[in-house]
Short mmCIF file of C-alpha atoms in Angstrom, two decimals:
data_model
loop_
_atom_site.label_atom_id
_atom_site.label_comp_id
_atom_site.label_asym_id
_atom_site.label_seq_id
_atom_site.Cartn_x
_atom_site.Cartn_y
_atom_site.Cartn_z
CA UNK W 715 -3.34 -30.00 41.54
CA UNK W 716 -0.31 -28.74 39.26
CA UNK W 717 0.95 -32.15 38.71
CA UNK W 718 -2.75 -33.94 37.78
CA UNK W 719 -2.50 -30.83 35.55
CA UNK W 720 0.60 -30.93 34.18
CA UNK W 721 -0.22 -34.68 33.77
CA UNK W 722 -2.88 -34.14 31.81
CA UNK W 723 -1.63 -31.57 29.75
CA UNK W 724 1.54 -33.84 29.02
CA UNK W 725 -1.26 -36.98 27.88
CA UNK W 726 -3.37 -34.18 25.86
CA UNK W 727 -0.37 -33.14 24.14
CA UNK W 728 1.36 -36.05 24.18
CA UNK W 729 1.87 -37.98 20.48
CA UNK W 730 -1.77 -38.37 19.85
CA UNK W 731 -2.65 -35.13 19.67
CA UNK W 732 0.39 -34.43 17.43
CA UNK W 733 -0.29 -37.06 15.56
CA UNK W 734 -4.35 -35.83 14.88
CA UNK W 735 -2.54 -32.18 14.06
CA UNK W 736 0.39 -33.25 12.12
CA UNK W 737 -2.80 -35.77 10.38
CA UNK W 738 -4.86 -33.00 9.36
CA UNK W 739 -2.37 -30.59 7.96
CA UNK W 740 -1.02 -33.31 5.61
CA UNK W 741 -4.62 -34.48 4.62
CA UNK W 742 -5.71 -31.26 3.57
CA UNK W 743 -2.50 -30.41 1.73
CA UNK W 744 -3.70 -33.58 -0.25
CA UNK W 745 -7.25 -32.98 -0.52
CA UNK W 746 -7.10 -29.34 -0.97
CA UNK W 747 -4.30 -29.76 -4.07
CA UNK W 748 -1.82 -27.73 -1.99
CA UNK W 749 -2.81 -24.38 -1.53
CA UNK W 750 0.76 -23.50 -0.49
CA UNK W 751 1.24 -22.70 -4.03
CA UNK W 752 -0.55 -19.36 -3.51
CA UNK W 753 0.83 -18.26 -0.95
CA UNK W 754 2.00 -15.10 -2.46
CA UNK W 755 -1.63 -14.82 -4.04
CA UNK W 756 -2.11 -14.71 -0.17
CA UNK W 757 0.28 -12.24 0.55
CA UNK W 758 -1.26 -10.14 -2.13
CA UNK W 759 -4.59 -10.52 -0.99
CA UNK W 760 -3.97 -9.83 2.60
CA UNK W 761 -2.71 -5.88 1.89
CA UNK W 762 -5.69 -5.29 -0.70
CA UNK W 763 -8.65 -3.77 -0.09
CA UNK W 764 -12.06 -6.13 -0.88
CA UNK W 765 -14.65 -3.56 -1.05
CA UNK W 766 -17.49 -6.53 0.03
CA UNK W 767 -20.76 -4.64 2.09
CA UNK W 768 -20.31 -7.86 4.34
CA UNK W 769 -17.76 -7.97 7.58
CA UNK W 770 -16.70 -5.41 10.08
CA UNK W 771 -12.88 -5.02 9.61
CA UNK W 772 -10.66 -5.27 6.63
CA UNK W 773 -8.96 -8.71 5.52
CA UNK W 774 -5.43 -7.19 7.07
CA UNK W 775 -7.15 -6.09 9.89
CA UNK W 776 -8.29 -9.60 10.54
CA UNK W 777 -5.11 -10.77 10.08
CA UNK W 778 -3.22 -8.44 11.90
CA UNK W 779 -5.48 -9.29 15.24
CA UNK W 780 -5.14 -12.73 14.30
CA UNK W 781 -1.33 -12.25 14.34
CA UNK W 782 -1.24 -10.49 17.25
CA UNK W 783 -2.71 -13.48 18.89
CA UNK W 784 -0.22 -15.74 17.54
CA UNK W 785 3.06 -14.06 17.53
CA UNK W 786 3.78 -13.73 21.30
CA UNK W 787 6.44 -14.91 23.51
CA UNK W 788 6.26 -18.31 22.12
CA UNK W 789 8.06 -17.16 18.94
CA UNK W 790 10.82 -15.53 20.97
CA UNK W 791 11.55 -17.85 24.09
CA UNK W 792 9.63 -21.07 22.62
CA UNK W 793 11.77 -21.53 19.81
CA UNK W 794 15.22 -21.47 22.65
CA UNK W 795 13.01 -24.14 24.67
CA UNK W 796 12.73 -26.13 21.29
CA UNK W 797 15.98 -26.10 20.66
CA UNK W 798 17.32 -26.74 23.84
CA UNK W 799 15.28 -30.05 24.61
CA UNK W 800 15.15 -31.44 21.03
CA UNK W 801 18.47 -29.82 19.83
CA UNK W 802 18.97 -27.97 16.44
CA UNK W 803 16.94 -30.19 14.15
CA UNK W 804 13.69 -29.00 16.37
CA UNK W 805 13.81 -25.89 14.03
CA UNK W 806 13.49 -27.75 11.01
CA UNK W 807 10.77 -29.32 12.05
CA UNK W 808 9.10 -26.65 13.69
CA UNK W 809 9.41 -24.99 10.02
CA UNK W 810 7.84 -28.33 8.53
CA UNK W 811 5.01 -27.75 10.56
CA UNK W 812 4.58 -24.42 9.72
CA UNK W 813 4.54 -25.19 5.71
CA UNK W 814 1.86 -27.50 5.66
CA UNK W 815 0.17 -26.23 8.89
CA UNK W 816 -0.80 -23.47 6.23
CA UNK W 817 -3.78 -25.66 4.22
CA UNK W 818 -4.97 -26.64 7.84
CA UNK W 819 -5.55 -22.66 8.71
CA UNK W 820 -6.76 -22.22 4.98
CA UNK W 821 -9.28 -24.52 5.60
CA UNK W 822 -10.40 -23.04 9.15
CA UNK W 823 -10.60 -19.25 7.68
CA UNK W 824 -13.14 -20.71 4.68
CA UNK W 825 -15.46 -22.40 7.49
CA UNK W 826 -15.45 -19.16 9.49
CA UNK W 827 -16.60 -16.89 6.61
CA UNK W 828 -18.86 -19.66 5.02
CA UNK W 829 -21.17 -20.66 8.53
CA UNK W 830 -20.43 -17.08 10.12
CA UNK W 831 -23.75 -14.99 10.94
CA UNK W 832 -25.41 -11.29 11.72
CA UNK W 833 -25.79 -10.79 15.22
CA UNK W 834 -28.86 -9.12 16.40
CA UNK W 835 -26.02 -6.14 17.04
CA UNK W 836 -25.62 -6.66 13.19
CA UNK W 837 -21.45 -7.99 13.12
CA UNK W 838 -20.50 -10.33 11.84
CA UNK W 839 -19.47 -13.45 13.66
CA UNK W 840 -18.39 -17.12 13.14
CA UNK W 841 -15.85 -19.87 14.41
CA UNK W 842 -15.10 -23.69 15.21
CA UNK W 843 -18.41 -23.35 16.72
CA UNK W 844 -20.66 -22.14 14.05
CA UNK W 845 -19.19 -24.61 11.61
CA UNK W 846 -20.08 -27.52 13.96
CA UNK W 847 -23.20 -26.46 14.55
CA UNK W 848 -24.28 -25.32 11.14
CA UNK W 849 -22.00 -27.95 9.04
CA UNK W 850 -22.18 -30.81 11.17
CA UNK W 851 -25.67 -30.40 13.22
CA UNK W 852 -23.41 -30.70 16.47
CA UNK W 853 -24.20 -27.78 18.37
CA UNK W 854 -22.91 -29.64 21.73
CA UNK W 855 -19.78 -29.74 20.36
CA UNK W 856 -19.80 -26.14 19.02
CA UNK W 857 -20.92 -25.99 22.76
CA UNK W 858 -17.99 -27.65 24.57
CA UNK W 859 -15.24 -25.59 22.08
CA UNK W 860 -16.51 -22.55 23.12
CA UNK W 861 -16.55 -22.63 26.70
CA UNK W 862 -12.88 -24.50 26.24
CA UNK W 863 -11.68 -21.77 24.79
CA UNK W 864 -13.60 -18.98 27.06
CA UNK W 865 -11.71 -20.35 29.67
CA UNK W 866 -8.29 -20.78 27.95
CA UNK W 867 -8.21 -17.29 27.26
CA UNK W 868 -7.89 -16.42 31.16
CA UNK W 869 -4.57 -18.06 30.99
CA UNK W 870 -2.65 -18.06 27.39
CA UNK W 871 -4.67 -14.69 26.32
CA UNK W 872 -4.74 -12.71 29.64
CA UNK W 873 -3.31 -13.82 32.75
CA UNK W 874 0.29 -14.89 31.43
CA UNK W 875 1.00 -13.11 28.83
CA UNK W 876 0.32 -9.87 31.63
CA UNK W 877 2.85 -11.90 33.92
CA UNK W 878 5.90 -11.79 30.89
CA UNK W 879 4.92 -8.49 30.73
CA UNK W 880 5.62 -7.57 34.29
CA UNK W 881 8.12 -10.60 34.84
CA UNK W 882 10.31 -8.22 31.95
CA UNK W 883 9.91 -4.80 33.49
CA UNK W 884 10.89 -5.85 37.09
CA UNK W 885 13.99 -7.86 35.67
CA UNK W 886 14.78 -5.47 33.04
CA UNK W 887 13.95 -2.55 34.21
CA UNK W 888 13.54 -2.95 38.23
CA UNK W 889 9.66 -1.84 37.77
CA UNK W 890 7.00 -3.36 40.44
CA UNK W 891 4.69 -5.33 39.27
CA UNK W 892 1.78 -3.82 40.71
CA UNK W 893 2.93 -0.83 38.82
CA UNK W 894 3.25 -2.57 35.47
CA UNK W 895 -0.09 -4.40 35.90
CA UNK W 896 -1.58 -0.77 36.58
CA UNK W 897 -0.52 0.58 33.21
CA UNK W 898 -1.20 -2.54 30.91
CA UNK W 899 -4.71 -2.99 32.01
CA UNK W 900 -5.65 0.90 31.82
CA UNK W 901 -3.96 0.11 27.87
CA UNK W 902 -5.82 -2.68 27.41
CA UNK W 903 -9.36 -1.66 28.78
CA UNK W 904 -8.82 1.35 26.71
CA UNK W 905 -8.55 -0.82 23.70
CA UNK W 906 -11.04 -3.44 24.32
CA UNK W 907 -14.05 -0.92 24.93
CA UNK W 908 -13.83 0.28 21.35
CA UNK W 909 -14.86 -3.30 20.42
CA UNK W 910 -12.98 -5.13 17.69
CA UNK W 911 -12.73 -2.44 15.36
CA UNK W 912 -10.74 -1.00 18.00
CA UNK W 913 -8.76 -4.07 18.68
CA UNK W 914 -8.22 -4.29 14.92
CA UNK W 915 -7.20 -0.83 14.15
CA UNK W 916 -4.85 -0.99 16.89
CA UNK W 917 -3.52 -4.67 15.78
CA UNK W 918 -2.82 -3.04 12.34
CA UNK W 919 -0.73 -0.21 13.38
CA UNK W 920 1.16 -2.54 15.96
CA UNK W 921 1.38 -6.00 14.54
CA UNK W 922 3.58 -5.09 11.66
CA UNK W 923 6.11 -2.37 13.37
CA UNK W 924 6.73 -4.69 15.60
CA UNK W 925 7.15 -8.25 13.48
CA UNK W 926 9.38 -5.90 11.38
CA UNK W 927 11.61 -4.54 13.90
CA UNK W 928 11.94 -8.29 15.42
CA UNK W 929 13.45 -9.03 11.98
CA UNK W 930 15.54 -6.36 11.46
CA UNK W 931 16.95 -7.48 14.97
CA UNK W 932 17.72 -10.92 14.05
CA UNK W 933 19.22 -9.67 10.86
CA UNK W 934 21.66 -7.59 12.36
CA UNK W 935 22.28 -10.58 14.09
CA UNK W 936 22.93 -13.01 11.43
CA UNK W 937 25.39 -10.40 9.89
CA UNK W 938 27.43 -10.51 12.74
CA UNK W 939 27.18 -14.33 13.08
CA UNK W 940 27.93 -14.23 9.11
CA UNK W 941 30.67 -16.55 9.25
CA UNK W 942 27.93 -19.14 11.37
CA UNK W 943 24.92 -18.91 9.14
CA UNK W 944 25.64 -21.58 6.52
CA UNK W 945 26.68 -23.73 8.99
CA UNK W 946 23.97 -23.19 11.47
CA UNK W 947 21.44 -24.30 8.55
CA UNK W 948 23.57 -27.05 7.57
CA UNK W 949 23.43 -28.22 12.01
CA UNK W 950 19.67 -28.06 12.01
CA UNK W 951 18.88 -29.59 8.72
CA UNK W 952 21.43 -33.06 9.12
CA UNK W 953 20.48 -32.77 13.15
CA UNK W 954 16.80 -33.31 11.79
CA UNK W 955 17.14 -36.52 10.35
CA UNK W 956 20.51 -37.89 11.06
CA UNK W 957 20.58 -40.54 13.72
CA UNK W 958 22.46 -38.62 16.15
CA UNK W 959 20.84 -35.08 17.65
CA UNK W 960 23.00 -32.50 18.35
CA UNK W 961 21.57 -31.90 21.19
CA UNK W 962 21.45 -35.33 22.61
CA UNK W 963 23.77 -35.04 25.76
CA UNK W 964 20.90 -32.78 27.28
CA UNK W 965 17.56 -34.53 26.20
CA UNK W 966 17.86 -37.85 24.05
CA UNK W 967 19.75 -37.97 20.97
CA UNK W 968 16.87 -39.72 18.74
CA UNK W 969 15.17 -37.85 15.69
CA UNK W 970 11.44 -38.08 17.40
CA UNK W 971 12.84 -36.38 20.27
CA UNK W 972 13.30 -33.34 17.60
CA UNK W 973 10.54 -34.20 15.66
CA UNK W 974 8.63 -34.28 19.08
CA UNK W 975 9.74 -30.69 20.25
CA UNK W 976 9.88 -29.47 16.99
CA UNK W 977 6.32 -29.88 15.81
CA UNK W 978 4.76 -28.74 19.00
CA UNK W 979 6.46 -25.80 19.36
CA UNK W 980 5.66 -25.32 15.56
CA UNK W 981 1.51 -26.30 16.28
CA UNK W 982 1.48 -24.12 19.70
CA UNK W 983 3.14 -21.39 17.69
CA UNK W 984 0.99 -21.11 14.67
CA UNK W 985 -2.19 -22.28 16.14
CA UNK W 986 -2.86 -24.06 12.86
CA UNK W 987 -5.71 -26.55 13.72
CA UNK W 988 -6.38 -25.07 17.07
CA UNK W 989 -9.40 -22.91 15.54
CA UNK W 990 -8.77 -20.05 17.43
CA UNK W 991 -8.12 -17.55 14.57
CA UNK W 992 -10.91 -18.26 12.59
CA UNK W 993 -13.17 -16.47 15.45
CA UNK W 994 -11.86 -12.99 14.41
CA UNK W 995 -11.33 -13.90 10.48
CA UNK W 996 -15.60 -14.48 9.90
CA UNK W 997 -15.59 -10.63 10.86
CA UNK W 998 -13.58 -9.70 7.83
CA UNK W 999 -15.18 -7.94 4.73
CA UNK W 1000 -14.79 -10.28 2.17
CA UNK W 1001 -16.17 -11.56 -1.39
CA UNK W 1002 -15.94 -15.02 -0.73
CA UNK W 1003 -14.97 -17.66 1.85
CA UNK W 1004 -11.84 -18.94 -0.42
CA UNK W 1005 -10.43 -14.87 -0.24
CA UNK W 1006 -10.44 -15.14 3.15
CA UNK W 1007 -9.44 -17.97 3.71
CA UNK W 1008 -6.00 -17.37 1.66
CA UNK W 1009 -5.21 -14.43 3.80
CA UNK W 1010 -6.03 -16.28 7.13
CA UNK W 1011 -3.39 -19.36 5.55
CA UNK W 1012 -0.52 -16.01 5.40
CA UNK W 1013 -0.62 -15.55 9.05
CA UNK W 1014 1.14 -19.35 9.43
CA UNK W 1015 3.49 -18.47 6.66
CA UNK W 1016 4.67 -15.18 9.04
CA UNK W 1017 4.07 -17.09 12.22
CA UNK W 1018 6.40 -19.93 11.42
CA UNK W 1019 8.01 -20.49 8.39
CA UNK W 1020 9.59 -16.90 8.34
CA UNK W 1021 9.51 -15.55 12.49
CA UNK W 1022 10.32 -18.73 14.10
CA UNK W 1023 12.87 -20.14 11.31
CA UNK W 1024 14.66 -16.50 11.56
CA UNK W 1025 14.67 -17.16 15.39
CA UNK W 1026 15.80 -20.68 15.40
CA UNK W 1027 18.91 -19.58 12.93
CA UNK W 1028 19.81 -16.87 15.21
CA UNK W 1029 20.07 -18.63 18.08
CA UNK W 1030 21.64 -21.74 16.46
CA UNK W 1031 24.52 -19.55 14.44
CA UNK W 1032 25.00 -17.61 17.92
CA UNK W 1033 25.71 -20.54 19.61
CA UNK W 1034 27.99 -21.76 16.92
CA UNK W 1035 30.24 -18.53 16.87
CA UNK W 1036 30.48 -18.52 21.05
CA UNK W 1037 32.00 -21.75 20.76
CA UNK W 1038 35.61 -21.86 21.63
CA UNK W 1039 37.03 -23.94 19.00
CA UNK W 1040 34.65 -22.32 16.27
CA UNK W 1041 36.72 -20.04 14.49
CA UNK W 1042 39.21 -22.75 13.16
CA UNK W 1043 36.55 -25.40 12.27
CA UNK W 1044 34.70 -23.03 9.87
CA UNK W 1045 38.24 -22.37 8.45
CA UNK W 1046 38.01 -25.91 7.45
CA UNK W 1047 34.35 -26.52 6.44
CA UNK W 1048 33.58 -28.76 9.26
CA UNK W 1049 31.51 -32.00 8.78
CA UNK W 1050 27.69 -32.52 9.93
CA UNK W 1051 29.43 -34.78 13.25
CA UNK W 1052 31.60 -31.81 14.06
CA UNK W 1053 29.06 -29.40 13.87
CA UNK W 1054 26.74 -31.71 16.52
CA UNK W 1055 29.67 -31.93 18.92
CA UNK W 1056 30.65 -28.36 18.79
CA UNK W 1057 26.88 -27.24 19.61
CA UNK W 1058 26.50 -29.97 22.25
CA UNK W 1059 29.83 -28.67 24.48
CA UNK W 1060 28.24 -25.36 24.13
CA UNK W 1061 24.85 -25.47 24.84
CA UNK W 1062 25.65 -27.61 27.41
CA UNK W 1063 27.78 -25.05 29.30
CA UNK W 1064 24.63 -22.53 28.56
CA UNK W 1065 21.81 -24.72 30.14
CA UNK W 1066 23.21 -26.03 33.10
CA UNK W 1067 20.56 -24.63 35.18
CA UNK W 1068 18.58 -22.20 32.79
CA UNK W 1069 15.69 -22.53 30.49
CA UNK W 1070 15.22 -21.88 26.70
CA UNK W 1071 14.91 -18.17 26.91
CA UNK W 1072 18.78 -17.85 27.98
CA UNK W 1073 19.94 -18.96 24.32
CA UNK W 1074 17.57 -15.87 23.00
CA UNK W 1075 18.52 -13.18 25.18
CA UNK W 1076 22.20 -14.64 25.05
CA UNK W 1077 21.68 -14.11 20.92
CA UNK W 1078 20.31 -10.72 20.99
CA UNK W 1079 22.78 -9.48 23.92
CA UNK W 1080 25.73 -9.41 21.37
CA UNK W 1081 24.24 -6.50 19.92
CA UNK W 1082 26.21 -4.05 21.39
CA UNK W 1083 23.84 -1.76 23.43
CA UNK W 1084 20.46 -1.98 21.87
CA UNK W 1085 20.38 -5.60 22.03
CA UNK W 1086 18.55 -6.71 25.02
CA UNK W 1087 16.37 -3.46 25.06
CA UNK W 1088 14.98 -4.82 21.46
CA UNK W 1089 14.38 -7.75 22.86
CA UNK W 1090 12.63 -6.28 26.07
CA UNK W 1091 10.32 -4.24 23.50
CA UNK W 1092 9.87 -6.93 21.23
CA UNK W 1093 8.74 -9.39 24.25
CA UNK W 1094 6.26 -6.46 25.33
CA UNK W 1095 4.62 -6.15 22.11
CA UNK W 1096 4.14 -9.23 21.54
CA UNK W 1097 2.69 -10.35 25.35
CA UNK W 1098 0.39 -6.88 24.75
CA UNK W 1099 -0.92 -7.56 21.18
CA UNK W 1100 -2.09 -10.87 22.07
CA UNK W 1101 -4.07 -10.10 24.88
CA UNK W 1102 -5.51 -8.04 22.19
CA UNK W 1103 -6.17 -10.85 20.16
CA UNK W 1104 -7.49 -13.34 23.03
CA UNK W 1105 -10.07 -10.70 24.22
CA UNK W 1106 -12.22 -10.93 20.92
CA UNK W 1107 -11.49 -14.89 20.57
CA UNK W 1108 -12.97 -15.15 23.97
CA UNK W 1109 -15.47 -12.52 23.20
CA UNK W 1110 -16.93 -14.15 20.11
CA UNK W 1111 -17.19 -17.40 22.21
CA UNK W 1112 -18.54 -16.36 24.91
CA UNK W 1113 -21.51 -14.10 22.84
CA UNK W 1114 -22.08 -17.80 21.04
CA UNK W 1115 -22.90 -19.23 24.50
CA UNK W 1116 -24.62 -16.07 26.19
CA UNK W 1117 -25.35 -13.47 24.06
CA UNK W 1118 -23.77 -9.79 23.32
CA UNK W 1119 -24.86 -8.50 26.87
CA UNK W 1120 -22.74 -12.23 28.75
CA UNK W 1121 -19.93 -11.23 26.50
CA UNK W 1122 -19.71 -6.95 27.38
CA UNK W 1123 -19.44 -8.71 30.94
CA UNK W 1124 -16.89 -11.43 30.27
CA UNK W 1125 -14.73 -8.57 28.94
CA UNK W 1126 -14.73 -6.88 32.15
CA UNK W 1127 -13.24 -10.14 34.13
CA UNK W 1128 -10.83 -10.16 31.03
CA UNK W 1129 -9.45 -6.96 32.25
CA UNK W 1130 -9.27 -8.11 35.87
CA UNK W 1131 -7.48 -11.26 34.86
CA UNK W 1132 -4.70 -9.12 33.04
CA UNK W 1133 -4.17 -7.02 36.29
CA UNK W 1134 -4.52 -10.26 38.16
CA UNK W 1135 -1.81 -12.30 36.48
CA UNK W 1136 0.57 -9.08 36.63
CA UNK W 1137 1.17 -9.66 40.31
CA UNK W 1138 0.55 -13.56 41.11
CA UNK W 1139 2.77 -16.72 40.13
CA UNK W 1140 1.06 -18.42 37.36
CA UNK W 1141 2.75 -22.15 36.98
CA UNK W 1142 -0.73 -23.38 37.60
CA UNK W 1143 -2.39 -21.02 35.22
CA UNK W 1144 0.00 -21.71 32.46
CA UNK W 1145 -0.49 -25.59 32.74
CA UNK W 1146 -4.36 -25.14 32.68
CA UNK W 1147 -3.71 -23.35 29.53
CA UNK W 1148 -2.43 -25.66 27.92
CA UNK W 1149 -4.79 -28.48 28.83
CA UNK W 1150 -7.69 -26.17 27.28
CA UNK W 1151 -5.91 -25.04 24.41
CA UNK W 1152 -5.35 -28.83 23.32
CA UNK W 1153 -9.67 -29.30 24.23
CA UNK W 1154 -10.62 -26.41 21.56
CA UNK W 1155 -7.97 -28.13 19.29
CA UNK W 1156 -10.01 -31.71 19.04
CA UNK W 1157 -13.86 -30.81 18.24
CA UNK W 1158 -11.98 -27.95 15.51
CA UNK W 1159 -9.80 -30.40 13.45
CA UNK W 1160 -13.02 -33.14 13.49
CA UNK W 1161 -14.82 -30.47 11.72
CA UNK W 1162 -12.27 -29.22 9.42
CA UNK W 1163 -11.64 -33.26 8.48
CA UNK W 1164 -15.80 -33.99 8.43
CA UNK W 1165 -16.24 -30.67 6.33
CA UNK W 1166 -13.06 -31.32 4.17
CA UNK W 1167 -15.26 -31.90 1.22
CA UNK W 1168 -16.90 -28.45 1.83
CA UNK W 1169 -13.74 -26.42 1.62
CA UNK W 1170 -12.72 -28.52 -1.34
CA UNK W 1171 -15.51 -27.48 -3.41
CA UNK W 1172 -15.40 -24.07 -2.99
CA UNK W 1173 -11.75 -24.51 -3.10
CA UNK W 1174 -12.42 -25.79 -6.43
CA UNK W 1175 -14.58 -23.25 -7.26
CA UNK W 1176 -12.79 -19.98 -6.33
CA UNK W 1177 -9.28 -20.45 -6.15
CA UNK W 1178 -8.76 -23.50 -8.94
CA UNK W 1179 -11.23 -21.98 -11.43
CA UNK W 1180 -9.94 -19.20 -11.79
CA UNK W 1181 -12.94 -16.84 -9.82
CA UNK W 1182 -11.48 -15.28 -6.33
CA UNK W 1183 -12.80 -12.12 -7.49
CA UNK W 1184 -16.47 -13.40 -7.36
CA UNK W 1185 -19.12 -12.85 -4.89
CA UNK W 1186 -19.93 -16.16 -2.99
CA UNK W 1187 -21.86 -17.61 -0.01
#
């Protein structure tokens, strides 16, 4: 069963699909007149207050719960995986994904606010779903995407993210498992019965204490690797396009095979184009759909182009300064061929037998004491906050399918799952993951390409002409 999964996952997520992603971010860069440009519009937008009468949480609380979804253990050990099977040149295009994966999650957070609806509880709630149903007259489809991704949150929002979390406390910290799944899921069922207001309040507190403490981590970092920066940037910018991958004596040398590695990381990370965050950003009080929409397109710009870019210097410039020969070659400027061969002798000698989460931990272990406790806390945080997240993705798809009362019981087997997956091996679980995360990915990105016109008219409207302050539909 796990290989016919991990087979299908590998077809699913194979070039096509990156293809249809990679596709639809550049499309709507084009057709939306890059929105990019206001990104710090964005930025702006996502810490002020919109004093709308419609939504149930704040724009930054929608964020922050989105984020908390988003940034998890992929942004800490998925960016070391990256590298180490695509090389250095992985990060730049993980980080090219990132800028222009920004107009695809602009687009999603305008279709969430302009199809979402009132409940018969009276929240507000929208999605993938409620576009293709409302938008498109293809309520099958809105169907199929919500039990896809019903089901995916078992795995990527509950089950494994609980396993990391005990995984880390039994290496780190010699803690059973049973024990650690005890105390997240009393945490977590104390959160999720306030509802998303809870989820969201809690998000908001969390979400940016612990982004910011990541940071200040990696900065220490790259002040100690100071010497390794420049040259780190220069190793995964010429490793991105030059013929020869530094990392090719482990996994290929071609530029596809850290294009390849590069972008998914970057589209699994950021989750532009998978339509899950657009499930919590309908419940945000908001004006209009463009306002929204702006401050959904932020949480890529955090996700990826800052956290993951930080994370793929660190490790890259950490690597560089372990090297033997290293300290004499900087002396001397060393060329883009040098550079390659010094990273490949060393990462080799790293990854004879280990995975991509040995270059992190190796990175933040030269802080002297604090280094691999940060990164124990920074690991829990981010496993915890997006099992926050997951709970109301899955709860707003299952309500679609069932109703309020189907989803106040799905919630409950949410809980279970995060004890569960504390205390069982989950290869299986993480590989059906995957496969579902890639089926809520296809019937999203038709709608955001079939609507495209839709969010370039209001696009047009709002943020072109001059009116996000207005009220709108």
């Amino acid at each position: 069963m796990e290989q016919l999964l991990s087979q299908i996952s590998d077809l699913l997520w194979g070039y096509p699909m990156i293809i249809l992603l990679v596709g639809t971010h550049l499309y709507l860069t084009v057709r939306l007149k890059f929105p990019q440009r206001k990104i710090f519009t964005a930025i702006k937008l996502s810490v002020k207050k919109d004093n709308s009468n419609s939504g149930d949480v704040s724009q930054f609380g929608a964020l922050a719960t989105a984020l908390a979804a988003t940034i998890g253990t992929g942004n800490i050990i998925g960016v070391g995986t990256a590298i180490a099977l695509g090389g250095p040149g992985a990060v730049m295009w993980c980080w090219l994904t990132g800028v222009f994966g920004i107009a695809t999650k602009y687009g999603e957070g305008l279709l969430a606010v302009k199809y979402r609806k009132q409940s018969p509880k009276g929240h507000m709630i929208g999605g993938p779903m409620y576009a293709l149903e409302y938008g498109l007259n293809a309520k099958w489809a809105g169907v199929l995407f919500a039990v896809f991704t019903a089901i995916a949150a078992f795995g990527i929002g509950s089950t494994v993210q609980a396993n990391a979390i005990s995984t880390l406390a039994a290496d780190a910290l010699h803690v059973s498992p049973w024990v650690t799944g005890s105390i997240v899921t009393l945490l977590v069922s104390l959160v999720l019965v306030g509802g998303i207001k809870s989820i969201a309040k809690v998000c908001t507190a969390l979400v940016p204490f612990m982004a910011v403490l990541y940071v200040i981590g990696c900065i220490v970092i790259l002040c100690m690797n100071a010497d390794f920066v420049l040259p780190a940037i220069k190793l995964i910018f010429t490793s991105a396009f030059m013929p020869e991958a530094a990392g090719g004596g482990i996994a290929g040398s071609a530029i596809m095979l850290a294009a390849r590695y590069g972008i998914a990381r970057g589209l699994f990370s950021n989750e532009s184009g998978l339509g899950s965050a657009p499930l919590v950003a309908a419940a945000a009080k908001t004006r209009n759909p463009v306002r929204q929409a702006l401050v959904s397109a932020s949480g890529t710009f955090w996700d990826t182009v800052v956290i993951c870019a930080i994370t793929g210097i660190v490790i890259v410039s950490s690597i560089l300064s372990s090297a033997a020969h290293i300290a004499d070659a900087v002396t001397h400027l060393p060329s883009a061929s040098l550079l390659q061969q010094m990273f490949r002798n060393q990462i080799q000698s790293m990854l004879l037998s280990a995975d991509g989460g040995v270059l992190t931990n190796t990175a933040f272990s030269s802080i002297p004491y604090i280094g691999t406790p940060l990164l124990f806390f920074g690991l829990f945080t981010f496993a915890f906050s997006t099992i926050l997240g997951w709970s109301i993705y899955a709860k707003r798809a299952v309500e679609y399918l069932g109703g309020y009362k189907a989803a106040r019981i799905y919630t409950w087997f949410f809980i279970v799952a995060v004890f569960v997956g504390s205390v069982i091996n989950l290869n299986t679980v993480w590989t059906l993951a995957d496969v579902f995360n890639a089926l809520m990915a296809i019937p999203n990105l038709f709608a955001l390409i079939l609507l495209s016109n839709v969010i370039a008219k209001d696009t047009d409207k709002y943020l072109w002409g001059g009116n996000l302050d207005e009220e709108g539909d």
